Structures are given as C-alpha cells and as structure tokens.
C-alpha cells in the first residue's frame, strides 16, 4: 500500500476472520485488522485526510469494515458538488429540496417547497419557473449541518459553509414544458456534476421525464433516480412505475444498469461505481414520512466531483447571472471553468456586441455568500467588478486571463445529432443554441447533407445572428427550437474577431458630407443656425460616428449620421453607456433631425 495512492481511493475495506465456501479462513486477524487501520490512519494524516468508518457488518464468522478517506480542506474552503434536479411537473422536486435542506418533513400540502420559491407566482401556482439554488452541508463525519433559523426558517449559507467540509449545491430546475428553455440553460450553464431525476410514483413516467433524461444523457451527466410520494401510492401502481422505469433505463438509448437502493450496502456499492460505470441507482422516498431519506443523504455525502482542475491553467469564468447591488455596484455570478482567480486580479470581460474584451478588476469575491480571497476551477462564485455598469454585461459573457488572448467567433462548425424533428432541417434554418451559459439564436449556413431528419448526424456550419461569442473546440451544445432538439460538439471556430483589450482609444473617423450647394451648407451648420444633421448634441463634440462605407450616397450618409448620432456608437473618452444622450434630449433631437432629413432627401 503506497502513501501517494491513498488519496485517490474512494474507500478502504478491511476484513477479518471470514470463511470461504470450502471452510478455510481468510482475511485479517483482529490484531492485523487494528494494525492495518492504524497504518491507513497514519498515511491519511500525512496527506491531511480523514478516515471515516462508513459501516461494520458481520459475515460468515468475521467482520467487514468500510472506511471513507476524504482529504481535508482549509478553514474557509470546502468540497463542492453540483446536482441538477429535473423531472416532470408535480414530481416533488422543490418539496424534496426543502425537506433535505431545511430538515423538516412536508405536510403533504406544499409546506416544504414554499421556502425555495423566488417569485410570487411560483408560490401561488406551486411550480418552479426559474433556476433556484440551495445547499446541503456535510461535516467530516458525514452529518448534515443545515440548521434553519428558528424564527424565519431561512438558511444562513455562511454558517453552513463554515461548518462543512463538503457542500452539495442543488440546482432546482423547472419541470413544466413552458419553461423548458430555462431548464436547458440550467443544465448547460451551471455545469452540474450529477443529475437527480425525480419521478412521481403515482403519475409514473409522463410529460417531460423522458425529455429531461435525454438531455442529461446528451450532455454526459450521470443520472440517479428518486421515486417520490411512495406514502400515498398503492403498492401495485408503485411496482408498475418501477417496472417501466427499469425498462426505460435499459433501453438502447440509455443502456443503464438500474439498481434499487434499499440498504446502506447498496448505497456504498452504487456510490463507488456511479461516476465511471453505467450504474443508475433508484431511490424510493417519501417527503411526508421521511422514509429512505437517510439513504439518499448518505449517497449524496459519498458523491465526489467528476472533474479535476489545475490551478496553473489560465483562469476562465463563465457568467450565468448579473446583479446590481446597492452600495456595491455590479455583481456577476457563475462558474469558474479553470485556473485560479484572486482578489484584485485583472481579467478580460467579453465579448461585447463588437467582439471586443474589456479589461476589468475584481473588487471582491463571494462563494456561497461567504467572502473569500480566491476561487479555483469547478467552484461557483460571485464577483463585484469595478467601474462597469450592469447594462453592459449579459449572460454568456466570460471573464478570462489576458494570457489566453481571447477571440470571439461569429461562426463555427459542429458535429450534431438530431434527436427529434417533425420534418426536415435544411440550410437557413434558425434555432436556439445553448452552449455553456451562451443562449443565442443561430442560423445554419451550410451542412454536409442536403437535409437532416430525426436520428441523422452531420457537420453543420452555424452563424450567430446577434453577437459573437467566446467558444471552445470540443464544447458541448444543444440546438433547440420548439419540439426540435439536437446535440453536438464544436469542431471548428470560424470568422473570429481580431480584438485586443479596449484600454486603448479606438480609431476615430469623422463623418464628412460630400454634398455640394445649399443643402450641404445647411447640413454643416444646421437649419436656422441649429445643429448639423447627424451631429452630436452640444457638449458632446467628442462623440464620433464611426466608419461609413464610401460607396453610400450622401443622403444615406446623412441618414446614417442621424441614426448613429442618436445612439452614440463610439465615444472618445467615455464608455459606450455614457455616450448616450439624456432620454428627453435624445427623443426631441431624434424627432427634429429625422423630420428635417426626410424633407431634404
């Protein structure tokens, strides 16, 4: 047993005094077993890990002990595992999370789920419409540390994280078909390690259950199933639901090995083989009686992140939400994809609508509402940024290290598989592309087949219709429009923008009219001594109108000058957001200039 190997193990099993089928004894003696445990513990101490006894059982004249070896984390650090919660509407997703995180059983009438909803209409309808987050903390012994506030019943995330060595982040997604785009964004943008598929035992496999399962399989996210409401379901209906569920998991599209979890032994076996194997655990629980909830908590405690990250890689952070906090400023939240981000680091934020990246500084970092000095790859965090407005940031943007020299792409090629389409897909077809936290409509420019139908594979050339995006080779994407769904992988980036950090001033080219005669004079001076058509308002002489194609007629140039002057495309010394005119002044000038321009044209 080597010291440097122990940190890679999920667990260690020590056996003593067991009998083989022919009656011979094998395993360790009692003294050897205790000595082996002491050896393992000393080795774990050297790599700063804890050895936790999971179970001890009697077998054929001897004992078997299973230990969990978990590496210790710093005082303000913890292991984070993200679990997406999906399933059909009314399957009990929010109710289960309320029971797990708040430690109180449901009353059968929606008591537990009320604590998770964010909007008034969610409370009234009982249906989740937005991406919700909640956490479940475990200490080094595997005990749940969530203790809700005795007055309001709210969770203090800071206290949970301080006591925890491992935190499960639940991503509560919508089950209704109307909110499918929100669910797809949660699955792609929040990068879950695992997926918990909820099935109501009384309703069975209906509605969006298969859609969500197919989405998880397409994104290569391991799935485990939780069958709820077993306290109110007749035994024959429950067995029928389990039979249909096992048949679905064994089908050619899934090729999973379903395992009904009914004891702690089953939990340990499935947890140790869950990530790498095709095993799919099935839990049967009740949120009202609490039946089998302890098995589910034990399973969650044994889960470990699927991906390892290296700190020496250049930092990259994807943004999935933005906020404006009074007294703090602009705050962005998302997931650190790789590298290490520290307080006061300078990163590049983008791409903007022109494909440029802006240099910004990190003012403060919060992780699970707790202030920290740094975040690593695989961790979710929130950043307060200096000197930038929320309106200039959108979901899908990234913050990257300047070492990456990032470039935004308008077009890309991808290998896609059409999961479902009612007719055929041909060039110029448009649909929504979900890729990480990116959510934008793209057009198919060309493909290596004449048309695509359900089940077809092809190499497709896409182009975004609104703004360029920051993409990676081998990044997974979901192509969706109505009932049409396709999944794929990016194989090539095309038409990248040549950009550098927007610290230097952009080149300013003044608009000059080529018209002759009285009209040109009036345009230069404006009617009755007023401002020129397309010129910036008084006091904003530094506002430039950018480059206009020389082949345009003078009338069109004047009209473009009017439009560009209204929106202030480039500003000499100020950011884009400060280049816009005050609202009333902008409206009055736009009406005046447009009317005058149309008369002269």
XYZ file of C-alpha atoms in Angstrom:
601
model
C 0.000 0.000 0.000
C 1.664 3.214 -1.151
C 1.261 6.519 0.634
C 0.733 8.522 -2.564
C -2.051 6.218 -3.772
C -4.378 6.515 -0.815
C -5.620 9.982 -1.718
C -7.145 8.605 -4.945
C -9.249 5.975 -3.227
C -12.946 6.422 -2.600
C -12.811 3.955 0.281
C -10.914 1.166 2.020
C -12.313 -2.192 3.116
C -10.754 -4.198 5.945
C -11.915 -7.793 6.561
C -11.110 -10.177 9.406
C -11.913 -13.817 10.155
C -14.029 -14.562 7.070
C -14.731 -18.083 5.838
C -14.536 -19.161 2.211
C -17.127 -21.613 0.748
C -14.767 -24.558 1.387
C -14.488 -23.640 5.090
C -10.991 -22.143 5.087
C -10.479 -18.835 6.857
C -9.280 -15.770 5.009
C -8.935 -12.060 5.746
C -7.085 -10.410 8.634
C -6.892 -11.390 12.244
C -8.232 -8.941 14.830
C -4.725 -7.724 15.656
C -3.801 -7.342 11.981
C -7.048 -5.521 11.302
C -6.371 -2.944 14.003
C -2.772 -2.597 12.811
C -3.960 -2.062 9.228
C -6.397 0.603 10.379
C -3.598 2.360 12.287
C -1.411 2.251 9.160
C -4.154 3.700 6.974
C -4.849 6.435 9.503
C -1.179 7.437 9.755
C -0.901 7.552 5.967
C -4.042 9.678 5.784
C -2.623 12.089 8.359
C 0.454 12.657 6.214
C -1.669 13.728 3.257
C -4.059 15.690 5.527
C -7.057 13.395 5.096
C -9.686 11.950 7.443
C -10.577 8.253 7.772
C -14.303 7.779 8.461
C -15.995 4.467 9.342
C -18.934 4.032 6.992
C -20.251 0.665 8.187
C -19.323 -2.512 10.029
C -21.125 -5.782 9.402
C -20.836 -9.465 10.275
C -20.240 -12.001 7.515
C -19.605 -15.789 7.722
C -17.858 -15.767 11.052
C -15.997 -12.487 10.608
C -16.359 -8.717 10.311
C -16.131 -6.300 7.407
C -15.436 -2.588 7.860
C -15.705 0.051 5.137
C -13.833 3.331 5.601
C -14.089 6.560 3.652
C -10.867 8.532 3.112
C -11.589 12.218 2.458
C -8.966 14.900 2.013
C -9.240 17.819 4.424
C -9.851 21.315 3.139
C -8.840 24.689 4.543
C -10.694 26.589 7.230
C -12.615 28.682 4.700
C -12.742 26.034 1.977
C -14.984 23.070 1.233
C -15.588 20.463 -1.452
C -18.417 21.431 -3.795
C -20.602 19.053 -5.815
C -23.372 20.399 -8.073
C -26.524 18.316 -8.565
C -29.205 19.342 -11.082
C -32.751 18.384 -10.057
C -35.020 17.610 -13.030
C -38.265 15.779 -13.667
C -41.845 16.336 -14.736
C -44.021 18.991 -13.154
C -45.532 17.915 -9.791
C -42.879 15.214 -9.286
C -41.853 16.771 -5.953
C -38.526 18.399 -6.873
C -38.808 21.581 -4.815
C -40.505 19.708 -1.966
C -37.625 17.225 -1.685
C -35.042 20.023 -1.680
C -36.996 21.853 1.009
C -37.044 18.710 3.168
C -33.338 17.946 2.621
C -32.000 21.454 3.170
C -34.315 22.628 5.973
C -34.573 19.377 7.915
C -38.382 19.487 8.211
C -40.782 16.971 6.682
C -43.534 18.107 4.352
C -47.180 18.245 5.416
C -48.458 16.951 2.077
C -49.810 20.389 1.078
C -46.686 22.199 -0.140
C -45.223 23.372 3.170
C -41.604 22.404 2.382
C -41.412 23.898 -1.103
C -42.533 27.386 -0.031
C -39.062 28.091 1.361
C -37.383 27.656 -2.023
C -39.558 29.743 -4.337
C -38.226 33.101 -5.533
C -41.320 34.676 -7.122
C -44.885 35.331 -6.062
C -46.409 33.428 -8.981
C -44.325 30.375 -8.033
C -45.786 30.411 -4.521
C -49.315 30.771 -5.890
C -49.028 28.047 -8.541
C -46.562 25.766 -6.747
C -44.495 25.475 -9.932
C -40.856 26.485 -10.360
C -40.242 28.863 -13.284
C -36.649 29.994 -12.604
C -33.336 28.366 -11.752
C -33.150 28.038 -7.974
C -30.172 27.175 -5.793
C -29.929 25.679 -2.326
C -27.173 23.919 -0.411
C -26.791 20.890 1.840
C -23.659 20.771 4.013
C -21.876 17.721 5.464
C -19.175 17.756 8.140
C -16.117 15.463 8.164
C -18.171 12.678 9.813
C -20.868 12.785 7.139
C -23.505 14.502 9.299
C -25.830 17.167 7.877
C -25.030 20.618 9.304
C -28.039 22.538 7.929
C -29.764 24.272 10.834
C -32.529 26.660 9.697
C -33.152 29.887 11.568
C -35.659 29.235 14.367
C -37.550 32.475 13.630
C -37.882 32.833 9.869
C -36.870 29.315 8.875
C -34.237 30.677 6.473
C -30.828 29.112 5.914
C -27.661 31.028 6.719
C -25.320 29.856 3.991
C -22.288 31.367 5.698
C -22.745 29.262 8.836
C -23.373 26.111 6.786
C -20.175 26.608 4.777
C -18.110 27.337 7.894
C -19.131 24.003 9.450
C -18.985 21.918 6.262
C -16.194 20.007 4.595
C -18.498 19.157 1.689
C -21.387 21.142 0.221
C -23.972 19.803 -2.220
C -25.346 22.602 -4.413
C -28.808 21.739 -5.723
C -29.849 23.386 -8.989
C -33.651 23.358 -8.852
C -34.936 23.381 -12.443
C -38.427 23.817 -13.863
C -40.494 20.776 -14.793
C -43.190 22.423 -16.886
C -42.858 22.283 -20.663
C -43.389 26.050 -20.851
C -40.089 26.607 -19.017
C -38.008 24.085 -20.985
C -35.573 26.771 -22.191
C -34.867 27.674 -18.541
C -34.212 24.020 -17.738
C -31.856 23.635 -20.709
C -29.972 26.770 -19.633
C -29.639 25.361 -16.107
C -28.242 22.078 -17.413
C -25.739 23.698 -19.776
C -24.852 26.929 -17.966
C -24.499 25.669 -14.377
C -22.328 22.647 -15.300
C -23.824 20.060 -12.895
C -21.660 17.122 -11.818
C -24.694 14.851 -11.464
C -28.380 14.860 -12.322
C -31.180 13.786 -9.962
C -34.220 12.693 -11.996
C -37.450 12.895 -9.994
C -40.383 10.598 -10.805
C -43.748 10.731 -9.041
C -44.713 7.164 -8.143
C -48.416 7.869 -8.610
C -48.041 9.560 -12.023
C -45.248 7.429 -13.484
C -43.085 8.369 -16.454
C -45.076 11.160 -18.064
C -44.603 14.580 -19.623
C -41.078 15.947 -19.555
C -39.473 12.994 -17.745
C -38.048 11.466 -20.927
C -37.057 14.906 -22.263
C -35.004 15.696 -19.167
C -33.439 12.227 -19.091
C -32.452 12.554 -22.741
C -30.947 15.987 -22.097
C -28.807 14.653 -19.245
C -27.627 11.711 -21.355
C -26.822 14.017 -24.282
C -24.656 16.197 -22.023
C -22.930 13.119 -20.497
C -24.146 13.909 -16.971
C -24.505 10.811 -14.717
C -28.117 10.298 -13.616
C -29.650 8.800 -10.492
C -33.415 8.461 -10.000
C -35.573 9.362 -6.998
C -39.136 7.985 -6.916
C -41.266 10.183 -4.639
C -44.688 10.034 -2.953
C -44.451 6.349 -2.034
C -46.557 7.030 1.084
C -49.664 7.852 -0.978
C -49.161 5.436 -3.878
C -50.797 1.968 -3.920
C -48.305 -0.902 -3.991
C -49.362 -2.166 -7.428
C -49.004 1.306 -9.002
C -45.557 1.729 -7.412
C -44.376 -1.609 -8.793
C -45.698 -0.724 -12.238
C -43.835 2.606 -12.148
C -40.588 0.893 -11.108
C -41.000 -1.685 -13.867
C -41.494 0.988 -16.531
C -38.562 2.977 -15.153
C -36.219 -0.013 -15.291
C -37.340 -0.772 -18.837
C -36.618 2.831 -19.861
C -33.141 2.828 -18.299
C -32.251 -0.472 -20.010
C -33.478 0.696 -23.426
C -30.949 1.116 -26.286
C -30.967 4.902 -25.909
C -29.934 4.803 -22.222
C -28.109 1.485 -21.697
C -28.011 1.956 -17.917
C -27.942 -0.689 -15.182
C -30.788 0.186 -12.756
C -30.179 -0.721 -9.096
C -32.903 -0.400 -6.448
C -31.253 1.058 -3.333
C -32.773 -0.473 -0.195
C -29.888 -0.586 2.321
C -26.608 1.106 3.240
C -24.721 -1.690 1.495
C -26.476 -0.762 -1.752
C -25.582 2.902 -1.200
C -21.857 2.172 -0.845
C -21.780 -0.130 -3.878
C -23.650 2.294 -6.138
C -21.760 5.397 -4.954
C -18.364 3.786 -5.576
C -19.339 2.728 -9.126
C -21.621 5.600 -10.065
C -19.361 8.053 -11.902
C -17.362 5.651 -14.051
C -19.836 2.816 -14.614
C -23.266 2.654 -16.261
C -24.926 2.043 -12.906
C -28.079 4.068 -12.157
C -29.294 3.998 -8.519
C -33.052 4.234 -7.874
C -34.236 5.586 -4.507
C -37.807 5.313 -3.204
C -38.601 8.077 -0.722
C -41.432 9.901 0.996
C -41.214 13.593 1.867
C -44.069 13.252 4.367
C -42.944 10.215 6.395
C -39.200 10.613 5.708
C -38.830 7.008 4.542
C -35.406 6.240 2.983
C -34.253 9.878 3.196
C -31.246 8.733 5.252
C -30.104 6.517 2.352
C -30.345 9.435 -0.075
C -28.346 11.712 2.259
C -25.671 9.046 2.679
C -25.427 8.675 -1.103
C -25.069 12.452 -1.571
C -22.323 12.517 1.070
C -20.335 9.883 -0.852
C -20.503 11.685 -4.214
C -17.297 13.318 -5.416
C -16.726 15.859 -8.236
C -16.245 14.288 -11.648
C -13.609 16.703 -12.963
C -10.216 17.650 -11.567
C -8.751 21.104 -12.229
C -5.232 22.504 -12.326
C -4.521 25.887 -10.774
C -1.660 26.723 -13.143
C -4.013 26.950 -16.127
C -5.117 30.437 -17.281
C -8.266 31.499 -15.452
C -11.664 31.329 -17.143
C -15.050 32.174 -15.613
C -18.439 31.970 -17.343
C -21.238 34.360 -16.321
C -24.749 32.994 -15.851
C -26.371 35.915 -13.989
C -25.842 39.611 -13.223
C -26.966 41.832 -10.340
C -26.768 45.464 -9.283
C -26.267 45.602 -5.506
C -26.802 48.977 -3.762
C -23.575 50.195 -2.218
C -21.523 47.528 -4.012
C -22.143 48.015 -7.718
C -22.219 45.444 -10.478
C -22.023 41.799 -9.399
C -21.729 38.766 -11.700
C -22.205 35.123 -10.727
C -21.228 31.924 -12.467
C -18.817 29.012 -12.536
C -15.020 29.014 -12.631
C -14.130 26.724 -15.524
C -10.386 26.510 -14.899
C -7.462 28.224 -13.246
C -7.283 30.377 -10.123
C -8.874 33.830 -9.663
C -7.697 36.010 -6.774
C -8.887 39.268 -5.273
C -7.846 42.376 -7.295
C -6.904 40.272 -10.337
C -7.255 41.981 -13.717
C -9.266 39.948 -16.225
C -10.757 40.460 -19.676
C -14.571 40.679 -19.817
C -16.396 39.995 -23.058
C -17.244 39.655 -25.793
C -19.315 42.798 -26.311
C -21.568 43.205 -29.401
C -18.489 44.089 -31.471
C -16.487 41.107 -30.215
C -14.151 43.142 -28.013
C -12.955 42.337 -24.492
C -12.716 44.954 -21.754
C -10.092 44.928 -19.015
C -11.752 44.867 -15.561
C -10.622 44.390 -11.952
C -12.167 42.106 -9.325
C -13.216 44.171 -6.301
C -14.486 41.340 -4.055
C -15.286 37.611 -4.251
C -18.092 35.711 -2.530
C -18.579 31.956 -2.533
C -21.915 30.696 -1.196
C -22.482 34.196 0.266
C -19.196 33.937 2.171
C -16.318 36.357 1.378
C -13.187 34.594 0.113
C -9.848 35.688 -1.338
C -9.697 33.246 -4.257
C -11.692 30.665 -6.208
C -10.487 27.648 -8.161
C -11.694 25.696 -11.163
C -15.021 23.946 -10.653
C -16.247 26.360 -7.966
C -19.221 28.708 -8.266
C -18.702 32.283 -7.114
C -19.876 35.890 -7.352
C -17.586 38.802 -8.262
C -18.048 42.521 -7.611
C -16.493 44.395 -10.540
C -15.011 47.887 -10.675
C -16.175 50.680 -12.986
C -18.655 48.840 -15.169
C -22.426 49.034 -15.482
C -24.737 46.055 -15.318
C -26.336 47.019 -18.640
C -23.070 46.292 -20.467
C -22.889 42.696 -19.146
C -25.070 39.816 -20.317
C -25.415 36.113 -19.673
C -22.985 34.134 -21.799
C -20.061 36.521 -21.411
C -16.818 35.291 -19.852
C -14.003 36.676 -17.732
C -10.661 35.240 -18.816
C -6.994 35.703 -18.106
C -5.165 38.058 -20.515
C -2.760 35.157 -21.181
C -5.479 33.420 -23.231
C -5.669 36.284 -25.773
C -9.408 35.569 -26.225
C -11.200 35.900 -29.545
C -14.933 35.902 -30.168
C -16.471 33.899 -33.007
C -19.398 34.718 -35.242
C -19.378 31.326 -36.966
C -18.456 27.773 -36.022
C -18.784 24.190 -37.204
C -20.247 21.408 -35.086
C -20.970 17.701 -35.367
C -24.631 17.391 -34.409
C -27.094 14.560 -33.865
C -30.785 15.318 -34.398
C -32.722 13.779 -31.518
C -36.127 14.872 -32.755
C -37.537 16.987 -35.568
C -41.063 16.726 -37.024
C -39.977 17.440 -40.639
C -36.551 18.179 -42.151
C -33.750 20.634 -41.332
C -32.085 22.469 -44.218
C -29.773 25.499 -44.629
C -31.105 28.858 -43.366
C -32.940 27.076 -40.554
C -32.744 29.028 -37.281
C -32.897 27.709 -33.716
C -31.612 28.467 -30.221
C -28.074 27.301 -29.408
C -27.263 26.508 -25.762
C -23.526 26.169 -25.171
C -22.333 26.639 -21.608
C -24.017 29.824 -20.409
C -24.467 31.011 -24.019
C -28.076 31.171 -25.194
C -28.479 32.739 -28.635
C -30.242 32.074 -31.927
C -28.026 30.777 -34.723
C -28.586 30.183 -38.429
C -27.457 27.109 -40.348
C -25.378 28.406 -43.275
C -24.426 25.033 -44.732
C -24.062 21.342 -43.903
C -22.594 18.240 -45.477
C -26.049 16.763 -46.213
C -28.979 18.093 -48.204
C -31.344 17.813 -45.248
C -31.478 16.351 -41.759
C -34.183 14.252 -40.137
C -34.593 12.604 -36.744
C -31.584 10.404 -35.969
C -29.274 11.930 -38.612
C -25.710 13.084 -37.955
C -23.981 15.863 -39.873
C -21.306 18.555 -39.803
C -23.138 21.875 -39.693
C -21.878 25.433 -40.207
C -23.609 27.867 -37.798
C -23.633 31.647 -37.513
C -24.889 33.664 -34.540
C -27.428 36.298 -35.540
C -26.929 38.861 -32.764
C -23.454 38.954 -31.188
C -20.224 36.934 -31.426
C -19.489 34.516 -28.581
C -16.443 33.042 -26.857
C -16.306 29.316 -27.709
C -14.003 26.318 -27.329
C -13.240 23.353 -29.522
C -14.935 20.156 -28.195
C -17.519 22.174 -26.256
C -20.946 20.503 -25.995
C -24.012 22.289 -27.362
C -27.778 21.817 -27.503
C -29.683 23.001 -30.588
C -33.358 23.636 -29.766
C -36.452 25.176 -31.348
C -39.960 24.139 -30.321
C -40.067 20.341 -30.427
C -36.810 20.210 -32.393
C -33.796 19.068 -30.401
C -30.241 18.277 -31.460
C -26.989 17.854 -29.560
C -23.431 18.103 -30.739
C -19.822 19.116 -30.257
C -17.995 22.136 -31.674
C -15.256 21.031 -34.074
C -14.006 24.277 -35.647
C -14.163 28.031 -34.946
C -14.632 30.301 -37.968
C -14.550 34.080 -38.544
C -13.019 35.058 -35.217
C -12.768 38.751 -34.396
C -9.347 40.343 -34.034
C -9.634 42.100 -30.727
C -7.406 43.461 -28.056
C -8.283 44.796 -24.606
C -10.230 48.010 -25.049
C -7.789 50.039 -22.983
C -6.516 51.968 -25.993
C -8.662 54.555 -27.761
C -10.430 53.278 -30.883
C -9.626 54.971 -34.145
C -11.933 57.959 -34.692
C -13.069 58.762 -38.222
C -15.206 61.854 -38.639
C -18.232 61.841 -40.905
C -17.936 64.319 -43.767
C -20.686 65.114 -46.211
C -19.839 65.031 -49.932
C -22.854 67.163 -50.879
C -22.417 70.486 -52.667
C -24.536 73.583 -52.643
C -27.067 74.950 -50.152
C -28.109 71.585 -48.763
C -24.529 70.746 -47.768
C -24.178 74.132 -46.123
C -27.369 73.650 -44.174
C -26.160 70.205 -43.099
C -22.876 71.676 -41.927
C -24.452 74.454 -39.976
C -27.896 73.060 -39.411
C -31.178 74.835 -40.250
C -31.502 78.320 -38.823
C -28.178 78.044 -37.099
C -29.184 74.785 -35.358
C -27.031 71.713 -35.017
C -25.976 69.826 -38.106
C -27.928 66.752 -39.149
C -26.301 63.722 -37.549
C -24.015 65.809 -35.355
C -23.718 65.107 -31.649
C -25.642 67.391 -29.295
C -23.928 70.440 -27.756
C -21.424 69.455 -25.124
C -20.793 66.051 -26.697
C -18.421 67.099 -29.501
C -16.160 64.126 -28.754
C -18.808 61.670 -29.921
C -17.706 60.066 -33.200
C -19.924 58.349 -35.713
C -17.570 55.577 -36.792
C -16.726 54.436 -40.294
C -19.255 54.632 -43.150
C -18.824 52.888 -46.490
C -17.677 55.483 -49.103
C -19.969 53.966 -51.727
C -23.070 55.209 -49.875
C -24.933 58.164 -51.273
C -24.678 61.439 -49.432
C -28.344 61.249 -48.421
C -27.878 57.816 -46.874
C -24.733 59.048 -45.151
C -26.690 61.878 -43.591
C -29.432 59.474 -42.506
C -26.849 57.089 -41.003
C -25.233 60.025 -39.272
C -28.590 60.840 -37.700
C -29.136 57.272 -36.513
C -25.612 56.807 -35.256
C -25.685 60.198 -33.575
C -28.794 59.172 -31.669
C -27.181 56.046 -30.283
C -23.624 57.299 -29.813
C -21.778 54.305 -31.214
C -18.272 55.410 -30.218
C -17.172 57.971 -27.675
C -13.712 59.406 -27.498
C -13.048 59.421 -23.768
C -16.091 57.683 -22.240
C -17.514 54.146 -22.286
C -20.444 53.282 -24.523
C -23.032 53.572 -21.733
C -22.027 57.228 -21.083
C -22.161 58.157 -24.758
C -25.986 58.009 -24.908
C -27.811 61.319 -24.699
C -30.228 62.089 -21.853
C -33.581 60.500 -22.638
C -35.720 63.601 -23.300
C -32.959 65.405 -25.176
C -32.392 62.316 -27.316
C -36.088 61.968 -28.162
C -36.547 65.658 -29.066
C -33.410 65.785 -31.213
C -34.267 62.498 -32.948
C -37.732 63.756 -33.972
C -36.364 67.099 -35.150
C -33.406 65.736 -37.097
C -35.288 62.838 -38.699
C -38.086 65.109 -39.912
C -35.640 67.612 -41.358
C -33.566 64.885 -43.011
C -36.593 63.285 -44.669
C -37.722 66.647 -46.074
C -34.342 67.251 -47.692
C -33.962 63.706 -49.026
